Amino acid sequence: MFFMKKNLDLPTAETALKGRAAAIPTAETHFVFGRPLTAAPPEGFETAIFGLGCFWGAERIFWKTPGVWLTRVGYAGGITPNPTYEEVCSGRTGHTEIVEVQFDPKEVSFAALVKLFLESHDPTQGMRQGNDIGTQYRSAIYVLSPEQEATAREMIADYEKALAAAGHREKVTSEIKPLDTVYLAEDYHQQYLAKNPNGYCGIGGTGVSCPLPQRA
């Protein structure tokens, strides 16, 4: 983890760090699946992008899910090109930590992954998850199609109702917008908790179940 005083305001194009033209080196192979980390998914597979706090624990949730072909962690939703982990943690890139999930829609639906996303963290906390504070910990779904966006928005609206019924006063703050670019994180972050089984994991949900859309 990278500890420093956190700025909870997103930077502007003028105040964001400049970044770099070249990509930050990452792993060649998925540590759990043994597949090339940067390869395109098989034909007919789909991709989903989720930010739900520290990506170490978040990634493990998804690689354990049946129907998931590959996971990889990185940074999205910000301004700075090809940021480093330390730059993202400074709050001056605008990015949040994300997990990119490649999956077989015949085995697991996008809606089922959104349900897992919502139930695996507290999406009402704004620029934090528990004791992890900073813009890089904000909740987010970066969508790749109008269908994904419609599903995500419908499910978040339903989840807000479920939270309210369970006594939660806060609204869901998850950022939903079309994906721009994913910048893959450094080698040591990829599948971190498989490499370090006793490593830090700050992931924790509200205990409230999210209903699936009837069509899912």
Coordinates of C-alpha atoms in Angstrom, one line a residue:
M1 CA 0.0 0.0 0.0
F2 CA 1.1 3.6 -0.6
F3 CA 0.4 5.9 2.3
M4 CA 0.3 9.7 2.1
K5 CA -2.2 12.6 2.6
K6 CA -5.0 12.1 0.1
N7 CA -6.6 14.6 -2.1
L8 CA -10.2 13.6 -2.6
D9 CA -10.9 16.0 -5.5
L10 CA -10.3 14.7 -9.0
P11 CA -7.6 16.6 -11.0
T12 CA -8.4 18.6 -14.1
A13 CA -6.5 18.4 -17.4
E14 CA -4.4 21.3 -16.2
T15 CA -3.6 19.9 -12.8
A16 CA -3.2 16.2 -13.7
L17 CA 0.3 14.6 -13.9
K18 CA 1.7 14.5 -17.4
G19 CA 2.4 10.8 -17.5
R20 CA 4.4 9.2 -20.3
A21 CA 4.0 7.9 -23.9
A22 CA 5.3 4.4 -23.1
A23 CA 3.3 1.8 -21.3
I24 CA 4.5 0.7 -17.9
P25 CA 5.9 -2.9 -18.1
T26 CA 3.6 -5.6 -16.7
A27 CA 3.5 -9.4 -16.4
E28 CA 3.6 -11.7 -19.4
T29 CA 1.5 -14.5 -17.9
H30 CA -1.5 -14.7 -15.6
F31 CA -0.2 -16.2 -12.4
V32 CA -3.3 -18.2 -11.7
F33 CA -4.6 -19.2 -15.2
G34 CA -1.2 -19.5 -16.9
R35 CA -2.6 -17.6 -20.0
P36 CA -0.9 -14.7 -21.7
L37 CA -1.9 -11.6 -19.7
T38 CA -2.2 -9.2 -22.6
A39 CA -3.8 -11.5 -25.2
A40 CA -7.2 -10.8 -26.6
P41 CA -10.0 -13.0 -25.2
P42 CA -11.4 -15.9 -27.3
E43 CA -14.0 -15.2 -30.0
G44 CA -17.4 -14.7 -28.4
F45 CA -16.1 -13.8 -25.0
E46 CA -16.8 -10.4 -23.4
T47 CA -15.0 -7.9 -21.2
A48 CA -16.2 -6.0 -18.1
I49 CA -14.3 -3.3 -16.1
F50 CA -14.9 -2.8 -12.4
G51 CA -13.4 -0.6 -9.7
L52 CA -14.3 -1.6 -6.2
G53 CA -11.4 -0.5 -4.0
C54 CA -7.9 -2.0 -3.7
F55 CA -7.5 -4.1 -6.8
W56 CA -5.5 -6.8 -5.0
G57 CA -8.5 -8.3 -3.2
A58 CA -11.0 -7.3 -6.0
E59 CA -9.1 -9.3 -8.6
R60 CA -9.2 -12.5 -6.5
I61 CA -13.0 -12.3 -6.3
F62 CA -13.3 -12.4 -10.1
W63 CA -10.6 -15.0 -10.9
K64 CA -12.5 -17.4 -8.6
T65 CA -15.7 -16.9 -10.5
P66 CA -16.8 -19.7 -12.9
G67 CA -16.9 -18.5 -16.5
V68 CA -14.1 -15.9 -16.0
W69 CA -11.4 -16.5 -18.6
L70 CA -8.8 -13.9 -17.5
T71 CA -8.4 -11.1 -15.0
R72 CA -5.9 -8.3 -14.9
V73 CA -5.6 -5.1 -12.9
G74 CA -4.9 -1.6 -13.9
Y75 CA -6.0 2.0 -13.9
A76 CA -8.9 3.7 -15.7
G77 CA -11.3 6.6 -15.6
G78 CA -8.5 9.3 -15.3
I79 CA -6.4 11.7 -17.4
T80 CA -2.7 10.8 -17.0
P81 CA -1.4 8.4 -19.7
N82 CA 0.5 5.3 -18.6
P83 CA 0.6 6.2 -14.9
T84 CA 2.6 4.4 -12.3
Y85 CA 1.0 3.0 -9.1
E86 CA 2.6 5.8 -7.0
E87 CA 1.2 8.4 -9.4
V88 CA -2.3 7.0 -9.2
C89 CA -2.1 6.9 -5.4
S90 CA -1.1 10.6 -5.3
G91 CA -4.6 11.4 -6.5
R92 CA -3.2 13.5 -9.4
T93 CA -4.0 11.2 -12.3
G94 CA -7.8 10.8 -11.9
H95 CA -7.7 7.1 -12.3
T96 CA -9.3 4.5 -10.1
E97 CA -7.9 1.0 -9.5
I98 CA -9.8 -1.5 -11.7
V99 CA -10.1 -5.2 -12.5
E100 CA -10.6 -6.1 -16.2
V101 CA -12.6 -9.3 -16.4
Q102 CA -12.7 -11.4 -19.6
F103 CA -15.6 -13.9 -19.4
D104 CA -17.6 -16.4 -21.3
P105 CA -21.2 -15.0 -21.5
K106 CA -22.5 -18.6 -22.0
E107 CA -21.3 -19.4 -18.4
V108 CA -21.6 -16.1 -16.5
S109 CA -23.6 -13.0 -17.5
F110 CA -22.6 -9.4 -17.3
A111 CA -25.5 -8.9 -14.9
A112 CA -24.1 -11.7 -12.6
L113 CA -20.8 -9.9 -12.6
V114 CA -22.4 -6.6 -11.7
K115 CA -24.2 -8.4 -8.8
L116 CA -20.9 -9.7 -7.6
F117 CA -19.3 -6.3 -7.9
L118 CA -22.1 -4.6 -5.9
E119 CA -22.2 -7.2 -3.2
S120 CA -18.4 -7.4 -2.8
H121 CA -17.8 -3.8 -1.6
D122 CA -19.7 -0.8 -0.3
P123 CA -20.6 1.3 -3.3
T124 CA -21.9 4.2 -1.2
Q125 CA -18.6 5.4 0.2
G126 CA -17.4 7.9 -2.5
M127 CA -13.7 8.3 -2.6
R128 CA -12.9 5.4 -0.3
Q129 CA -13.4 1.8 0.7
G130 CA -13.2 1.3 4.4
N131 CA -9.9 2.5 5.7
D132 CA -8.6 2.9 2.1
I133 CA -9.0 6.6 1.3
G134 CA -8.4 8.3 -2.0
T135 CA -9.7 8.9 -5.5
Q136 CA -8.2 5.6 -6.7
Y137 CA -10.5 3.6 -4.4
R138 CA -13.8 5.0 -5.8
S139 CA -16.4 2.6 -7.1
A140 CA -16.8 2.4 -10.8
I141 CA -18.1 0.4 -13.8
Y142 CA -16.6 1.4 -17.1
V143 CA -19.0 0.1 -19.8
L144 CA -18.2 -1.2 -23.3
S145 CA -21.6 -1.0 -24.8
P146 CA -25.0 0.6 -24.3
E147 CA -26.4 -2.7 -23.1
Q148 CA -23.8 -2.9 -20.4
E149 CA -24.6 0.7 -19.3
A150 CA -28.3 0.0 -19.2
T151 CA -27.8 -3.2 -17.1
A152 CA -25.4 -1.4 -14.7
R153 CA -27.8 1.5 -14.2
E154 CA -30.8 -0.7 -13.7
M155 CA -29.1 -2.9 -11.2
I156 CA -27.7 0.1 -9.2
A157 CA -31.1 1.6 -9.0
D158 CA -32.5 -1.7 -7.7
Y159 CA -29.6 -2.1 -5.3
E160 CA -30.2 1.4 -3.8
K161 CA -33.8 0.2 -3.1
A162 CA -32.4 -3.0 -1.5
L163 CA -30.0 -1.0 0.6
A164 CA -32.7 1.4 1.7
A165 CA -34.9 -1.5 2.7
A166 CA -32.1 -2.8 4.8
G167 CA -31.6 0.5 6.6
H168 CA -28.8 2.0 4.6
R169 CA -29.3 5.8 4.1
E170 CA -26.5 6.4 1.7
K171 CA -26.9 6.5 -2.1
V172 CA -24.7 4.4 -4.4
T173 CA -21.8 6.6 -5.7
S174 CA -20.5 4.2 -8.3
E175 CA -19.2 6.0 -11.4
I176 CA -20.7 4.6 -14.6
K177 CA -19.3 5.8 -17.9
P178 CA -18.0 4.5 -21.2
L179 CA -14.5 3.0 -21.0
D180 CA -11.8 5.2 -22.4
T181 CA -8.5 3.4 -21.7
V182 CA -7.2 0.8 -19.3
Y183 CA -3.6 1.1 -18.3
L184 CA -2.3 -2.2 -17.0
A185 CA -0.7 -2.1 -13.6
E186 CA 2.8 -3.2 -12.8
D187 CA 3.9 -6.8 -12.8
Y188 CA 3.8 -7.2 -9.0
H189 CA 0.2 -6.0 -8.7
Q190 CA -1.1 -8.7 -11.1
Q191 CA -2.8 -11.5 -9.2
Y192 CA -1.1 -10.1 -6.1
L193 CA -3.0 -12.3 -3.6
A194 CA -2.1 -15.5 -5.5
K195 CA 1.6 -14.5 -5.2
N196 CA 1.1 -13.3 -1.6
P197 CA -1.7 -15.3 0.0
N198 CA -1.4 -13.5 3.3
G199 CA -1.3 -10.1 1.6
Y200 CA -3.6 -7.1 2.4
C201 CA -7.2 -7.4 1.3
G202 CA -9.6 -4.6 2.2
I203 CA -12.6 -5.8 0.3
G204 CA -15.9 -6.1 2.2
G205 CA -19.5 -5.7 1.2
T206 CA -22.6 -4.3 2.9
G207 CA -24.2 -7.7 3.5
V208 CA -27.2 -6.7 1.3
S209 CA -28.1 -8.9 -1.7
C210 CA -28.5 -7.3 -5.1
P211 CA -31.4 -8.6 -7.3
L212 CA -30.7 -9.7 -10.8
P213 CA -32.8 -8.3 -13.6
Q214 CA -35.6 -10.6 -14.6
R215 CA -34.2 -10.9 -18.1
A216 CA -30.7 -12.0 -16.8

